[in-house]
Each structure stands twice: as C-alpha cells, then as structure tokens.
PDB file of C-alpha atoms in Angstrom:
ATOM      1  CA  LEU A 142     -25.181  64.068 170.902  1.00 56.00           C
ATOM      2  CA  LEU A 143     -26.839  60.976 172.505  1.00 65.00           C
ATOM      3  CA  ASP A 144     -25.106  58.469 170.233  1.00 71.00           C
ATOM      4  CA  VAL A 145     -21.656  60.000 170.791  1.00 68.00           C
ATOM      5  CA  VAL A 146     -21.973  60.000 174.606  1.00 68.00           C
ATOM      6  CA  HIS A 147     -23.604  56.516 174.680  1.00 71.00           C
ATOM      7  CA  ASP A 148     -20.849  55.046 172.505  1.00 70.00           C
ATOM      8  CA  ARG A 149     -18.119  56.446 174.694  1.00 66.00           C
ATOM      9  CA  ALA A 150     -19.972  55.385 177.922  1.00 67.00           C
ATOM     10  CA  ASN A 151     -20.189  51.868 176.876  1.00 64.00           C
ATOM     11  CA  GLY A 152     -23.407  51.584 178.808  1.00 63.00           C
ATOM     12  CA  CYS A 153     -22.106  53.074 182.148  1.00 66.00           C
ATOM     13  CA  PRO A 154     -24.769  55.507 183.470  1.00 70.00           C
ATOM     14  CA  LEU A 155     -22.378  57.188 185.795  1.00 69.00           C
ATOM     15  CA  PHE A 156     -20.016  57.919 182.849  1.00 71.00           C
ATOM     16  CA  ILE A 157     -23.075  59.359 180.927  1.00 74.00           C
ATOM     17  CA  GLU A 158     -24.022  61.582 183.924  1.00 77.00           C
ATOM     18  CA  CYS A 159     -20.354  62.800 184.288  1.00 75.00           C
ATOM     19  CA  VAL A 160     -19.961  63.486 180.556  1.00 75.00           C
ATOM     20  CA  ALA A 161     -23.162  65.464 180.485  1.00 76.00           C
ATOM     21  CA  ARG A 162     -22.098  67.437 183.565  1.00 77.00           C
ATOM     22  CA  TRP A 163     -18.607  67.918 182.043  1.00 75.00           C
ATOM     23  CA  ALA A 164     -20.009  69.141 178.752  1.00 76.00           C
ATOM     24  CA  LEU A 165     -22.311  71.654 180.558  1.00 78.00           C
ATOM     25  CA  GLU A 166     -19.450  73.074 182.510  1.00 78.00           C
ATOM     26  CA  LYS A 167     -17.402  73.473 179.355  1.00 76.00           C
ATOM     27  CA  LYS A 168     -20.411  75.108 177.732  1.00 78.00           C
ATOM     28  CA  MET A 169     -20.292  72.438 174.940  1.00 75.00           C
ATOM     29  CA  ILE A 170     -24.011  71.657 174.878  1.00 76.00           C
ATOM     30  CA  GLU A 171     -26.154  74.010 172.818  1.00 76.00           C
ATOM     31  CA  PHE A 172     -29.934  73.883 172.542  1.00 73.00           C
ATOM     32  CA  VAL A 173     -31.276  74.116 168.950  1.00 74.00           C
ATOM     33  CA  GLU A 174     -33.859  76.977 168.739  1.00 77.00           C
ATOM     34  CA  GLY A 175     -37.369  75.932 167.775  1.00 78.00           C
ATOM     35  CA  SER A 176     -36.828  72.215 168.493  1.00 76.00           C
ATOM     36  CA  LYS A 177     -36.360  69.928 171.443  1.00 73.00           C
ATOM     37  CA  LYS A 178     -32.847  68.957 170.314  1.00 72.00           C
ATOM     38  CA  MET A 179     -29.447  69.489 171.799  1.00 69.00           C
ATOM     39  CA  SER A 180     -26.148  69.378 170.060  1.00 68.00           C
ATOM     40  CA  LEU A 181     -22.603  69.100 171.250  1.00 65.00           C
ATOM     41  CA  LYS A 182     -20.292  71.866 169.999  1.00 65.00           C
ATOM     42  CA  MET A 183     -16.629  71.626 169.929  1.00 60.00           C
ATOM     43  CA  LEU A 184     -14.222  73.587 172.128  1.00 55.00           C
ATOM     44  CA  ASP A 185     -12.019  74.072 168.969  1.00 55.00           C
ATOM     45  CA  GLU A 186     -14.026  75.529 166.073  1.00 57.00           C
ATOM     46  CA  ARG A 187     -11.508  74.100 163.620  1.00 52.00           C
ATOM     47  CA  SER A 188     -12.512  70.495 164.279  1.00 53.00           C
ATOM     48  CA  ASP A 189     -15.711  68.725 163.408  1.00 55.00           C
ATOM     49  CA  ASP A 190     -14.909  65.520 165.423  1.00 60.00           C
ATOM     50  CA  VAL A 191     -17.212  65.698 168.456  1.00 58.00           C
ATOM     51  CA  THR A 192     -15.899  62.496 169.917  1.00 61.00           C
ATOM     52  CA  ALA A 193     -12.366  63.752 170.159  1.00 64.00           C
ATOM     53  CA  ALA A 194     -13.638  66.276 172.789  1.00 65.00           C
ATOM     54  CA  ILE A 195     -15.297  63.801 175.065  1.00 67.00           C
ATOM     55  CA  PRO A 196     -12.850  62.189 177.673  1.00 67.00           C
ATOM     56  CA  ARG A 197     -12.224  58.445 176.864  1.00 65.00           C
ATOM     57  CA  GLU A 198     -12.379  57.275 180.504  1.00 70.00           C
ATOM     58  CA  LEU A 199     -14.488  57.956 183.430  1.00 70.00           C
ATOM     59  CA  SER A 200     -11.422  58.413 185.688  1.00 75.00           C
ATOM     60  CA  ASN A 201     -10.382  61.483 183.665  1.00 77.00           C
ATOM     61  CA  ILE A 202     -13.696  63.195 184.422  1.00 76.00           C
ATOM     62  CA  LEU A 203     -13.853  62.075 188.057  1.00 79.00           C
ATOM     63  CA  LEU A 204     -10.161  63.269 188.743  1.00 85.00           C
ATOM     64  CA  ALA A 205     -10.443  66.585 186.831  1.00 81.00           C
ATOM     65  CA  PRO A 206     -11.567  68.533 190.015  1.00 82.00           C
ATOM     66  CA  PHE A 207      -8.284  67.438 191.710  1.00 88.00           C
ATOM     67  CA  ASN A 208      -6.029  68.366 188.855  1.00 86.00           C
ATOM     68  CA  LYS A 209      -4.764  71.517 190.555  1.00 89.00           C
ATOM     69  CA  LEU A 210      -4.309  69.980 193.942  1.00 93.00           C
ATOM     70  CA  PRO A 211      -0.843  70.724 195.555  1.00 94.00           C
ATOM     71  CA  PRO A 212       1.399  67.524 195.691  1.00 93.00           C
ATOM     72  CA  PRO A 213       1.043  66.966 199.396  1.00 92.00           C
ATOM     73  CA  LEU A 214      -2.757  66.673 199.073  1.00 94.00           C
ATOM     74  CA  TRP A 215      -2.386  64.362 196.043  1.00 94.00           C
ATOM     75  CA  ASP A 216      -0.056  62.252 198.161  1.00 93.00           C
ATOM     76  CA  VAL A 217      -2.627  62.067 200.895  1.00 94.00           C
ATOM     77  CA  LEU A 218      -5.366  60.999 198.308  1.00 95.00           C
ATOM     78  CA  LYS A 219      -3.032  58.190 197.163  1.00 95.00           C
ATOM     79  CA  ILE A 220      -2.285  57.059 200.663  1.00 94.00           C
ATOM     80  CA  ALA A 221      -5.980  57.062 201.452  1.00 95.00           C
ATOM     81  CA  SER A 222      -6.653  54.882 198.463  1.00 95.00           C
ATOM     82  CA  CYS A 223      -4.047  52.460 199.660  1.00 94.00           C
ATOM     83  CA  ILE A 224      -5.518  52.426 203.180  1.00 94.00           C
ATOM     84  CA  GLY A 225      -8.894  51.448 201.692  1.00 93.00           C
ATOM     85  CA  TYR A 226     -12.398  52.735 201.099  1.00 92.00           C
ATOM     86  CA  SER A 227     -12.882  53.653 204.714  1.00 94.00           C
ATOM     87  CA  PHE A 228     -10.562  54.159 207.722  1.00 93.00           C
ATOM     88  CA  ASP A 229     -10.493  55.331 211.219  1.00 92.00           C
ATOM     89  CA  ALA A 230      -8.830  58.688 211.980  1.00 91.00           C
ATOM     90  CA  ASP A 231      -7.674  57.646 215.421  1.00 88.00           C
ATOM     91  CA  LEU A 232      -5.948  54.608 213.989  1.00 86.00           C
ATOM     92  CA  TYR A 233      -4.145  56.388 211.313  1.00 87.00           C
ATOM     93  CA  SER A 234      -3.204  59.506 213.394  1.00 85.00           C
ATOM     94  CA  THR A 235       0.285  58.082 213.523  1.00 82.00           C
ATOM     95  CA  LEU A 236       0.672  59.291 209.897  1.00 85.00           C
ATOM     96  CA  ASN A 237       0.231  62.938 211.272  1.00 83.00           C
ATOM     97  CA  GLN A 238       3.809  63.012 212.476  1.00 77.00           C
ATOM     98  CA  VAL A 239       5.225  62.327 209.035  1.00 73.00           C
ATOM     99  CA  LEU A 240       2.548  63.555 206.686  1.00 80.00           C
ATOM    100  CA  ASP A 241       0.121  65.691 208.537  1.00 88.00           C
ATOM    101  CA  PHE A 242      -2.311  63.036 207.329  1.00 91.00           C
ATOM    102  CA  MET A 243      -5.631  63.642 209.168  1.00 92.00           C
ATOM    103  CA  PRO A 244      -5.527  67.426 208.887  1.00 93.00           C
ATOM    104  CA  ARG A 245      -5.025  66.991 205.217  1.00 93.00           C
ATOM    105  CA  ILE A 246      -7.893  64.372 205.010  1.00 95.00           C
ATOM    106  CA  ARG A 247     -10.128  66.993 206.726  1.00 94.00           C
ATOM    107  CA  GLU A 248      -9.063  69.657 204.262  1.00 95.00           C
ATOM    108  CA  LEU A 249      -9.900  67.320 201.264  1.00 94.00           C
ATOM    109  CA  SER A 250     -13.170  66.561 202.902  1.00 94.00           C
ATOM    110  CA  ALA A 251     -14.097  70.265 203.429  1.00 94.00           C
ATOM    111  CA  LYS A 252     -12.875  71.855 200.317  1.00 92.00           C
ATOM    112  CA  TYR A 253     -13.212  68.964 197.691  1.00 90.00           C
ATOM    113  CA  ASP A 254     -15.930  66.867 199.252  1.00 89.00           C
ATOM    114  CA  CYS A 255     -13.839  63.744 198.904  1.00 91.00           C
ATOM    115  CA  PHE A 256     -14.744  61.962 202.250  1.00 95.00           C
ATOM    116  CA  GLU A 257     -17.623  61.558 204.585  1.00 93.00           C
ATOM    117  CA  GLN A 258     -17.049  61.623 208.270  1.00 94.00           C
ATOM    118  CA  THR A 259     -18.869  59.864 211.079  1.00 94.00           C
ATOM    119  CA  GLY A 260     -17.127  60.446 214.386  1.00 93.00           C
ATOM    120  CA  SER A 261     -13.520  59.406 213.786  1.00 91.00           C
ATOM    121  CA  HIS A 262     -14.514  57.203 210.913  1.00 94.00           C
ATOM    122  CA  PHE A 263     -13.848  58.524 207.211  1.00 96.00           C
ATOM    123  CA  ARG A 264     -14.948  56.916 204.053  1.00 95.00           C
ATOM    124  CA  TRP A 265     -14.653  58.083 200.424  1.00 94.00           C
ATOM    125  CA  LYS A 266     -17.720  59.931 199.294  1.00 89.00           C
ATOM    126  CA  GLN A 267     -17.715  58.323 195.874  1.00 85.00           C
ATOM    127  CA  GLN A 268     -16.529  54.668 195.170  1.00 83.00           C
ATOM    128  CA  ALA A 269     -15.762  55.762 191.653  1.00 80.00           C
ATOM    129  CA  VAL A 270     -13.342  58.491 192.807  1.00 86.00           C
ATOM    130  CA  TYR A 271     -11.715  56.066 195.240  1.00 90.00           C
ATOM    131  CA  GLU A 272     -11.238  53.564 192.429  1.00 86.00           C
ATOM    132  CA  ALA A 273      -9.969  56.171 190.016  1.00 87.00           C
ATOM    133  CA  VAL A 274      -7.190  57.461 192.515  1.00 91.00           C
ATOM    134  CA  LYS A 275      -6.290  53.840 193.312  1.00 91.00           C
ATOM    135  CA  SER A 276      -5.992  53.056 189.641  1.00 88.00           C
ATOM    136  CA  LEU A 277      -3.286  55.825 189.228  1.00 89.00           C
ATOM    137  CA  LEU A 278      -0.864  53.952 191.335  1.00 92.00           C
ATOM    138  CA  MET A 279       1.486  51.242 190.002  1.00 92.00           C
ATOM    139  CA  VAL A 280       1.977  48.113 192.142  1.00 92.00           C
ATOM    140  CA  ASN A 281       5.377  49.284 193.196  1.00 94.00           C
ATOM    141  CA  GLN A 282       3.942  52.666 194.218  1.00 94.00           C
ATOM    142  CA  ARG A 283       1.300  50.980 196.410  1.00 93.00           C
ATOM    143  CA  GLN A 284       3.889  48.702 197.978  1.00 95.00           C
ATOM    144  CA  LYS A 285       6.072  51.819 198.860  1.00 94.00           C
ATOM    145  CA  ILE A 286       3.072  53.561 200.413  1.00 94.00           C
ATOM    146  CA  HIS A 287       2.214  50.363 202.390  1.00 93.00           C
ATOM    147  CA  ARG A 288       5.767  50.146 203.669  1.00 93.00           C
ATOM    148  CA  MET A 289       5.762  53.769 204.665  1.00 90.00           C
ATOM    149  CA  ILE A 290       2.410  53.233 206.655  1.00 90.00           C
ATOM    150  CA  VAL A 291       4.049  50.132 208.398  1.00 90.00           C
ATOM    151  CA  ARG A 292       7.193  52.052 209.235  1.00 88.00           C
ATOM    152  CA  ALA A 293       5.036  54.803 210.785  1.00 86.00           C
ATOM    153  CA  PHE A 294       3.173  52.279 212.887  1.00 84.00           C
ATOM    154  CA  GLU A 295       6.456  50.583 214.000  1.00 85.00           C
ATOM    155  CA  GLN A 296       7.903  54.074 214.883  1.00 82.00           C
ATOM    156  CA  SER A 297       4.809  54.917 216.775  1.00 75.00           C
ATOM    157  CA  LYS A 298       5.011  51.688 218.770  1.00 70.00           C
ATOM    158  CA  ILE A 299       8.692  52.302 219.560  1.00 64.00           C
ATOM    159  CA  ASN A 300       7.881  55.856 220.806  1.00 60.00           C
ATOM    160  CA  HIS A 301       4.941  54.561 222.760  1.00 54.00           C
ATOM    161  CA  ILE A 302       7.168  51.840 224.538  1.00 57.00           C
ATOM    162  CA  ASP A 303       9.895  54.547 225.127  1.00 55.00           C
ATOM    163  CA  ASP A 304       7.225  56.710 226.740  1.00 56.00           C
ATOM    164  CA  ILE A 305       6.037  53.974 228.945  1.00 57.00           C
ATOM    165  CA  LYS A 306       9.637  53.155 230.035  1.00 58.00           C
ATOM    166  CA  GLY A 307      10.530  56.779 230.657  1.00 59.00           C
ATOM    167  CA  GLY A 308       7.303  57.564 232.520  1.00 52.00           C
TER     168      GLY A 308
END
C-alpha cells in the first residue's frame, strides 16, 4: 500500500494525505488481522491492479467534493479563481447584479468550506483547491471571465455616475 501511494504521490505529502483520506472514504483500506499491516483493496473485485484505483492527480481528489455542485456555483468558483487567492467582498459586490456573486461565495463558504472570511475579506481556505480550480480554466476561459468582470465594473461606474447626475 505504501509503495503504491508513494509512487503515485511523487513525494507530495498533501497528495499522500488526500489519497489516504480518499481510500478511507471509499472503504478501500483494510487492516490485516493479527498483524500491523494494511492493504488496499480494489473497488472492483475483478481487477488486481491497485494503482488503477488511485487518482493520478491531486486535483482529482481535491475537486471531488465539488463534483455535484450546480453550474452557477461552479461558475462562481471559477470566477473567484480568476480574481485571485483573496478578494474583498465590498469591491466585488458589483458582480452581485449579474451573478449573485457574494451570496454564492458565502454559500460555498458555509456548505463546502471553500473560503475563510475576515470582515469583508475572503480567501480560499486551501491553496491547493484554489490552484486546482484555476487549472481547470483554459487561457481563453480566463480571459472571458476577466472581460466579464471588467464589464461589470464599467457598468457599475456608469450606473453610479447616472445616480449622481440624477440625484
């Protein structure tokens, strides 16, 4: 078991921890009676290849809890990854009009423990999750998200100027 996990982890302790937690959740680790050994059992009894069951990348394990997120929450995760590792809720409240951004960030924080909040400041709880979400986006997808954020700020500025003129 140790050799298989170590080979796949390529020396990354976080990966080893995540694989061990993943295997426990899948009930793949069994303790051998009468000894101090553990073994990794397959999910599929027809196969003897233990390494096939272990995810190849850390991102697969880190993102597994989010696999069943509804698309709007996935979109907010992707947008947050484009904004950066940390951001101010007051500054990005302009995205609420279009995307209901901050309420969804708060939902992701409460239900999925994605973000830590200090006052109006949010930051990703785990750097590795931030990097994994960010890695899902192609360059053109990131550019599209950045353009959408800029348009939201521009529209907010226009609305603010109109409010000042009208008031």
